[in-house]
Amino acid sequence: MKATLAPPSSLISLPRHKVSSLRSPSLLLQSQRRSSALMTTTASRGSVAVTAATTSSAEAPREGIAEFYNETSGLWEEIWGDHMHHGFYDPDSSVQLSDSGHREAQIRMIEESLRFAGVTEEEKKIKIVVDVGCGIGGSSRYIASKFGAECIGITLSPVQAKRANDLATAQSLSHKVSFQVADALDQPFEDGIFDLVWSMESGEHMPDKAKFVKELVRVTAPGGRIIIVTWCHRNLSQGEESLQPWEQNLLDRICKTFYLPAWCSTTDYVELLQSLSLQDIKYADWSENVAPFWPAVIRTALTWKGLVSLLRSGMKSIKGALTMPLMIEGYKKGVIKFGIITCQKPL
Ligand code: SAH
């Protein structure tokens, strides 16, 4: 079934009528354009971590990421729906599997992120959005409906892009949203186009955080806003050069299954944004608010339906399920932090 979902080409390009309906027709692919050289940050701790992120994985495991999501997205959608991200809960809340609380918590994650970034007050300004690492397009469709905006999603997974476009058509949103396979580190868009640059839980996959941030900034319109919601490791203390070996070991085990390169901290992101003179930089640790999420995912995997679907879905899904307890351990021990970082590009 998965194979039939995969489109023949590695790139699903935007239908022409959608491109021309966008504010800037120059959104057309520029496959020859390359991002410029790696950025460095002057802050000492930031530069340690960012350098680690840039050198530990010279080549992004793009094929691995694409295959992972090609294989696992159907299962996720079957059980959890079209949002492939954590839910946002009140701290210490208990949500039953049977109720709609988790779906609501995932929508709330989008709403809280927009609110934190102050986007709700700017609704009229949000005309065109890029959803970087879009999954099957849950955020794009939600944001497009909320703001009446145009939204373009990019993912490495052809299966996800196809499914996201199909869902947009089924929901009569295909005039507003579209999805394609493209690399977040080399986006097929011209400079300064998007009013909102949205990255919901994709940053953790980026092997070069500096290049990632620089690319987000490049495509943002002057006065536009960037929202990055991502898995981070804890901030290093004064004088600490790296995580403790046991902490690194825990993250390494998670990296293998979820196709993640080296992690960085929220502070590293903030320092990268500061080094690019972004404005109104805000960040928060939402680890407490996402705490109920992984236990709930594990409980769904252990239901009869979950187990059967898991077995049908394949080894990547099974390995993913077996890695989930490590995420809980990481949060409990304070190694993993769920961070939101937002800023505005100067006019
Ligand atoms: N934001 C979505 C999906 C999160 S899953 C949601 O909230 O539902 C992570 C997503 O990041 C996947 O779609 C994956 O394909 C994408 N991704 C990872 N690395 C990427 C890269 N280099 N370029 C584009 N997308 C990437």
Short mmCIF file of N, CA and C in Angstrom, two decimals, residues 16-136:
data_model
loop_
_atom_site.label_atom_id
_atom_site.label_comp_id
_atom_site.label_asym_id
_atom_site.label_seq_id
_atom_site.Cartn_x
_atom_site.Cartn_y
_atom_site.Cartn_z
N ARG A 16 1.17 24.83 -11.80
CA ARG A 16 1.45 26.19 -12.24
C ARG A 16 0.39 27.20 -11.79
N HIS A 17 -0.87 26.80 -11.82
CA HIS A 17 -1.89 27.79 -11.46
C HIS A 17 -1.73 28.23 -10.01
N LYS A 18 -1.21 27.31 -9.19
CA LYS A 18 -1.03 27.70 -7.78
C LYS A 18 0.13 28.66 -7.64
N VAL A 19 1.17 28.40 -8.41
CA VAL A 19 2.32 29.30 -8.34
C VAL A 19 1.90 30.70 -8.76
N SER A 20 1.16 30.77 -9.88
CA SER A 20 0.86 32.10 -10.36
C SER A 20 -0.15 32.82 -9.47
N SER A 21 -0.88 32.06 -8.66
CA SER A 21 -1.84 32.74 -7.78
C SER A 21 -1.16 33.29 -6.53
N LEU A 22 0.08 32.90 -6.30
CA LEU A 22 0.77 33.40 -5.13
C LEU A 22 1.23 34.82 -5.36
N ARG A 23 1.46 35.52 -4.24
CA ARG A 23 1.80 36.93 -4.36
C ARG A 23 3.04 37.13 -5.24
N SER A 24 4.02 36.26 -5.05
CA SER A 24 5.22 36.42 -5.84
C SER A 24 5.37 35.28 -6.82
N PRO A 25 5.22 35.53 -8.11
CA PRO A 25 5.37 34.45 -9.08
C PRO A 25 6.80 33.91 -9.06
N SER A 26 7.71 34.68 -8.47
CA SER A 26 9.10 34.24 -8.47
C SER A 26 9.37 33.14 -7.46
N LEU A 27 8.30 32.58 -6.89
CA LEU A 27 8.48 31.44 -6.01
C LEU A 27 8.93 30.20 -6.77
N LEU A 28 8.96 30.30 -8.07
CA LEU A 28 9.34 29.15 -8.89
C LEU A 28 10.67 28.57 -8.45
N LEU A 29 10.79 27.28 -8.65
CA LEU A 29 11.99 26.59 -8.19
C LEU A 29 13.26 27.20 -8.73
N GLN A 30 14.23 27.28 -7.86
CA GLN A 30 15.56 27.73 -8.30
C GLN A 30 16.54 26.67 -7.88
N SER A 31 16.48 25.56 -8.53
CA SER A 31 17.26 24.42 -8.04
C SER A 31 18.76 24.68 -8.07
N GLN A 32 19.19 25.64 -8.85
CA GLN A 32 20.64 25.87 -8.92
C GLN A 32 21.16 26.68 -7.74
N ARG A 33 20.22 27.42 -7.07
CA ARG A 33 20.68 28.29 -6.01
C ARG A 33 21.17 27.49 -4.83
N ARG A 34 22.30 27.82 -4.31
CA ARG A 34 22.81 27.14 -3.14
C ARG A 34 22.89 28.14 -2.01
N SER A 35 22.67 27.67 -0.81
CA SER A 35 22.85 28.56 0.34
C SER A 35 24.32 28.88 0.48
N SER A 36 24.61 30.04 1.04
CA SER A 36 26.00 30.43 1.17
C SER A 36 26.67 29.69 2.32
N ALA A 37 27.93 30.00 2.49
CA ALA A 37 28.75 29.24 3.44
C ALA A 37 28.19 29.24 4.85
N LEU A 38 28.65 28.30 5.63
CA LEU A 38 28.15 28.14 6.99
C LEU A 38 28.39 29.39 7.81
N MET A 39 27.41 29.67 8.64
CA MET A 39 27.50 30.82 9.54
C MET A 39 28.17 30.37 10.83
N THR A 40 28.90 31.25 11.44
CA THR A 40 29.42 30.93 12.76
C THR A 40 28.81 31.90 13.75
N THR A 41 28.86 31.54 15.00
CA THR A 41 28.33 32.43 16.01
C THR A 41 29.47 32.81 16.93
N THR A 42 29.40 34.03 17.44
CA THR A 42 30.51 34.51 18.24
C THR A 42 30.45 34.01 19.67
N ALA A 43 29.24 33.72 20.14
CA ALA A 43 29.11 33.29 21.53
C ALA A 43 29.81 31.95 21.73
N SER A 44 30.58 31.84 22.81
CA SER A 44 31.45 30.68 22.92
C SER A 44 30.70 29.37 23.07
N ARG A 45 29.74 29.31 24.02
CA ARG A 45 29.05 28.04 24.20
C ARG A 45 28.26 27.69 22.94
N GLY A 46 27.61 28.75 22.36
CA GLY A 46 26.84 28.52 21.14
C GLY A 46 27.71 27.96 20.05
N SER A 47 28.91 28.51 19.90
CA SER A 47 29.73 28.06 18.80
C SER A 47 30.19 26.63 19.00
N VAL A 48 30.39 26.23 20.24
CA VAL A 48 30.79 24.83 20.49
C VAL A 48 29.69 23.90 19.97
N ALA A 49 28.48 24.19 20.44
CA ALA A 49 27.38 23.27 20.09
C ALA A 49 27.05 23.33 18.61
N VAL A 50 27.09 24.55 18.06
CA VAL A 50 26.71 24.67 16.66
C VAL A 50 27.76 24.03 15.78
N THR A 51 29.02 24.18 16.17
CA THR A 51 30.07 23.53 15.38
C THR A 51 29.89 22.02 15.45
N ALA A 52 29.54 21.53 16.64
CA ALA A 52 29.32 20.10 16.77
C ALA A 52 28.23 19.65 15.81
N ALA A 53 27.17 20.48 15.74
CA ALA A 53 26.07 20.10 14.87
C ALA A 53 26.48 20.12 13.42
N THR A 54 27.37 21.03 13.05
CA THR A 54 27.71 21.14 11.64
C THR A 54 28.75 20.10 11.22
N THR A 55 29.57 19.66 12.14
CA THR A 55 30.64 18.76 11.70
C THR A 55 30.33 17.29 11.94
N SER A 56 29.40 17.00 12.84
CA SER A 56 29.21 15.60 13.17
C SER A 56 28.50 14.84 12.07
N SER A 57 27.81 15.55 11.23
CA SER A 57 27.05 14.87 10.19
C SER A 57 27.21 15.65 8.90
N ALA A 58 28.32 15.43 8.24
CA ALA A 58 28.65 16.25 7.08
C ALA A 58 27.52 16.20 6.05
N GLU A 59 26.97 15.04 5.83
CA GLU A 59 25.85 14.89 4.90
C GLU A 59 24.60 14.56 5.69
N ALA A 60 23.55 15.27 5.43
CA ALA A 60 22.29 14.93 6.10
C ALA A 60 21.86 13.54 5.65
N PRO A 61 21.33 12.75 6.57
CA PRO A 61 20.81 11.44 6.14
C PRO A 61 19.46 11.62 5.49
N ARG A 62 19.44 12.37 4.38
CA ARG A 62 18.16 12.73 3.77
C ARG A 62 17.36 11.52 3.32
N GLU A 63 18.07 10.57 2.73
CA GLU A 63 17.35 9.38 2.24
C GLU A 63 16.73 8.64 3.42
N GLY A 64 17.51 8.55 4.51
CA GLY A 64 17.01 7.86 5.70
C GLY A 64 15.77 8.54 6.25
N ILE A 65 15.80 9.87 6.30
CA ILE A 65 14.64 10.62 6.80
C ILE A 65 13.44 10.39 5.89
N ALA A 66 13.68 10.49 4.59
CA ALA A 66 12.57 10.29 3.64
C ALA A 66 11.97 8.90 3.80
N GLU A 67 12.85 7.90 3.87
CA GLU A 67 12.34 6.52 4.00
C GLU A 67 11.60 6.33 5.31
N PHE A 68 12.15 6.92 6.37
CA PHE A 68 11.49 6.80 7.68
C PHE A 68 10.06 7.33 7.60
N TYR A 69 9.90 8.52 7.04
CA TYR A 69 8.56 9.10 6.98
C TYR A 69 7.69 8.45 5.90
N ASN A 70 8.33 7.97 4.82
CA ASN A 70 7.54 7.21 3.84
C ASN A 70 6.88 6.02 4.51
N GLU A 71 7.65 5.37 5.38
CA GLU A 71 7.15 4.12 5.99
C GLU A 71 6.22 4.37 7.17
N THR A 72 6.49 5.41 7.95
CA THR A 72 5.76 5.52 9.22
C THR A 72 4.56 6.48 9.20
N SER A 73 4.47 7.33 8.17
CA SER A 73 3.43 8.37 8.21
C SER A 73 2.02 7.80 8.16
N GLY A 74 1.82 6.72 7.39
CA GLY A 74 0.49 6.12 7.28
C GLY A 74 0.02 5.60 8.63
N LEU A 75 0.93 4.95 9.33
CA LEU A 75 0.59 4.41 10.65
C LEU A 75 0.24 5.54 11.61
N TRP A 76 1.08 6.58 11.60
CA TRP A 76 0.84 7.71 12.50
C TRP A 76 -0.53 8.33 12.22
N GLU A 77 -0.81 8.53 10.94
CA GLU A 77 -2.09 9.16 10.57
C GLU A 77 -3.27 8.30 11.01
N GLU A 78 -3.12 6.98 10.84
CA GLU A 78 -4.21 6.06 11.19
C GLU A 78 -4.56 6.19 12.68
N ILE A 79 -3.52 6.32 13.50
CA ILE A 79 -3.76 6.32 14.94
C ILE A 79 -3.94 7.74 15.48
N TRP A 80 -3.10 8.67 14.99
CA TRP A 80 -3.05 10.00 15.60
C TRP A 80 -3.60 11.13 14.72
N GLY A 81 -3.86 10.85 13.46
CA GLY A 81 -4.38 11.91 12.60
C GLY A 81 -3.28 12.66 11.88
N ASP A 82 -3.58 13.87 11.42
CA ASP A 82 -2.67 14.52 10.47
C ASP A 82 -1.63 15.44 11.12
N HIS A 83 -1.60 15.53 12.44
CA HIS A 83 -0.55 16.32 13.09
C HIS A 83 0.52 15.40 13.65
N MET A 84 1.73 15.56 13.13
CA MET A 84 2.82 14.67 13.56
C MET A 84 3.70 15.41 14.55
N HIS A 85 3.09 15.98 15.56
CA HIS A 85 3.86 16.70 16.56
C HIS A 85 3.25 16.51 17.95
N HIS A 86 4.01 16.91 18.98
CA HIS A 86 3.54 16.81 20.35
C HIS A 86 2.24 17.60 20.55
N GLY A 87 1.50 17.21 21.56
CA GLY A 87 0.38 18.02 22.01
C GLY A 87 0.86 18.98 23.09
N PHE A 88 0.10 20.04 23.29
CA PHE A 88 0.38 21.01 24.36
C PHE A 88 -0.69 20.82 25.42
N TYR A 89 -0.26 20.47 26.65
CA TYR A 89 -1.19 20.15 27.73
C TYR A 89 -0.93 21.10 28.91
N ASP A 90 -1.94 21.25 29.76
CA ASP A 90 -1.68 21.92 31.03
C ASP A 90 -0.78 21.00 31.83
N PRO A 91 0.22 21.56 32.53
CA PRO A 91 1.11 20.69 33.30
C PRO A 91 0.31 19.78 34.23
N ASP A 92 0.75 18.54 34.36
CA ASP A 92 0.13 17.54 35.24
C ASP A 92 -1.30 17.16 34.85
N SER A 93 -1.73 17.49 33.64
CA SER A 93 -3.08 17.08 33.26
C SER A 93 -3.06 15.61 32.85
N SER A 94 -4.18 14.94 33.07
CA SER A 94 -4.23 13.56 32.61
C SER A 94 -5.30 13.47 31.53
N VAL A 95 -4.91 12.98 30.38
CA VAL A 95 -5.83 12.91 29.25
C VAL A 95 -6.03 11.45 28.89
N GLN A 96 -7.29 11.03 28.86
CA GLN A 96 -7.58 9.64 28.52
C GLN A 96 -7.37 9.41 27.02
N LEU A 97 -6.99 8.19 26.69
CA LEU A 97 -6.78 7.88 25.28
C LEU A 97 -8.08 7.98 24.48
N SER A 98 -9.17 7.64 25.15
CA SER A 98 -10.43 7.53 24.43
C SER A 98 -11.02 8.90 24.07
N ASP A 99 -10.62 9.92 24.78
CA ASP A 99 -11.26 11.20 24.46
C ASP A 99 -10.50 11.92 23.35
N SER A 100 -11.02 13.09 22.99
CA SER A 100 -10.41 13.80 21.87
C SER A 100 -9.29 14.72 22.36
N GLY A 101 -8.90 14.53 23.62
CA GLY A 101 -7.95 15.44 24.23
C GLY A 101 -6.61 15.55 23.53
N HIS A 102 -6.14 14.45 22.94
CA HIS A 102 -4.82 14.52 22.31
C HIS A 102 -4.86 15.31 21.01
N ARG A 103 -5.91 15.07 20.26
CA ARG A 103 -6.08 15.83 19.01
C ARG A 103 -6.18 17.33 19.36
N GLU A 104 -6.97 17.62 20.39
CA GLU A 104 -7.10 19.02 20.81
C GLU A 104 -5.77 19.58 21.28
N ALA A 105 -5.00 18.73 21.97
CA ALA A 105 -3.69 19.19 22.46
C ALA A 105 -2.75 19.50 21.29
N GLN A 106 -2.87 18.74 20.22
CA GLN A 106 -2.01 19.02 19.05
C GLN A 106 -2.42 20.32 18.36
N ILE A 107 -3.72 20.55 18.29
CA ILE A 107 -4.19 21.83 17.74
C ILE A 107 -3.75 22.96 18.68
N ARG A 108 -3.85 22.68 19.97
CA ARG A 108 -3.46 23.72 20.93
C ARG A 108 -1.99 24.07 20.77
N MET A 109 -1.17 23.06 20.44
CA MET A 109 0.26 23.34 20.21
C MET A 109 0.43 24.40 19.11
N ILE A 110 -0.36 24.28 18.06
CA ILE A 110 -0.27 25.27 16.98
C ILE A 110 -0.74 26.64 17.50
N GLU A 111 -1.87 26.62 18.19
CA GLU A 111 -2.43 27.88 18.69
C GLU A 111 -1.48 28.56 19.69
N GLU A 112 -0.93 27.76 20.62
CA GLU A 112 -0.01 28.35 21.63
C GLU A 112 1.23 28.90 20.95
N SER A 113 1.71 28.21 19.92
CA SER A 113 2.92 28.67 19.22
C SER A 113 2.64 30.01 18.54
N LEU A 114 1.49 30.09 17.88
CA LEU A 114 1.14 31.35 17.21
C LEU A 114 0.96 32.47 18.23
N ARG A 115 0.31 32.12 19.34
CA ARG A 115 0.07 33.13 20.38
C ARG A 115 1.39 33.61 20.97
N PHE A 116 2.27 32.64 21.28
CA PHE A 116 3.57 32.99 21.87
C PHE A 116 4.35 33.94 20.95
N ALA A 117 4.21 33.68 19.66
CA ALA A 117 4.93 34.51 18.69
C ALA A 117 4.20 35.82 18.39
N GLY A 118 3.02 35.98 18.98
CA GLY A 118 2.26 37.22 18.75
C GLY A 118 1.62 37.26 17.39
N VAL A 119 1.45 36.11 16.76
CA VAL A 119 0.92 36.12 15.40
C VAL A 119 -0.57 36.37 15.37
N THR A 120 -1.27 35.99 16.41
CA THR A 120 -2.72 36.16 16.38
C THR A 120 -3.12 37.63 16.20
N GLU A 121 -2.32 38.51 16.78
CA GLU A 121 -2.66 39.94 16.64
C GLU A 121 -2.34 40.45 15.25
N GLU A 122 -1.56 39.67 14.52
CA GLU A 122 -1.11 40.18 13.22
C GLU A 122 -1.83 39.48 12.07
N GLU A 123 -2.96 38.86 12.38
CA GLU A 123 -3.62 37.97 11.42
C GLU A 123 -3.66 38.50 10.00
N LYS A 124 -3.99 39.77 9.87
CA LYS A 124 -4.20 40.31 8.52
C LYS A 124 -2.90 40.33 7.71
N LYS A 125 -1.78 40.32 8.45
CA LYS A 125 -0.50 40.41 7.73
C LYS A 125 -0.06 39.05 7.19
N ILE A 126 -0.67 37.98 7.68
CA ILE A 126 -0.22 36.65 7.28
C ILE A 126 -0.92 36.24 5.99
N LYS A 127 -0.22 36.46 4.88
CA LYS A 127 -0.83 36.15 3.59
C LYS A 127 -0.20 34.91 2.96
N ILE A 128 1.08 34.73 3.26
CA ILE A 128 1.75 33.59 2.64
C ILE A 128 2.74 32.95 3.63
N VAL A 129 2.65 31.64 3.70
CA VAL A 129 3.34 30.89 4.75
C VAL A 129 4.12 29.75 4.15
N VAL A 130 5.30 29.47 4.69
CA VAL A 130 5.99 28.22 4.33
C VAL A 130 6.03 27.33 5.57
N ASP A 131 5.70 26.07 5.36
CA ASP A 131 5.67 25.07 6.43
C ASP A 131 6.88 24.16 6.18
N VAL A 132 7.93 24.41 6.94
CA VAL A 132 9.22 23.75 6.67
C VAL A 132 9.28 22.43 7.45
N GLY A 133 9.26 21.33 6.70
CA GLY A 133 9.17 20.02 7.33
C GLY A 133 7.71 19.77 7.69
N CYS A 134 6.88 19.68 6.63
CA CYS A 134 5.42 19.81 6.79
C CYS A 134 4.70 18.52 7.16
N GLY A 135 5.39 17.38 7.19
CA GLY A 135 4.67 16.14 7.45
C GLY A 135 3.60 15.93 6.41
N ILE A 136 2.39 15.57 6.84
CA ILE A 136 1.30 15.43 5.87
C ILE A 136 0.41 16.68 5.90
#
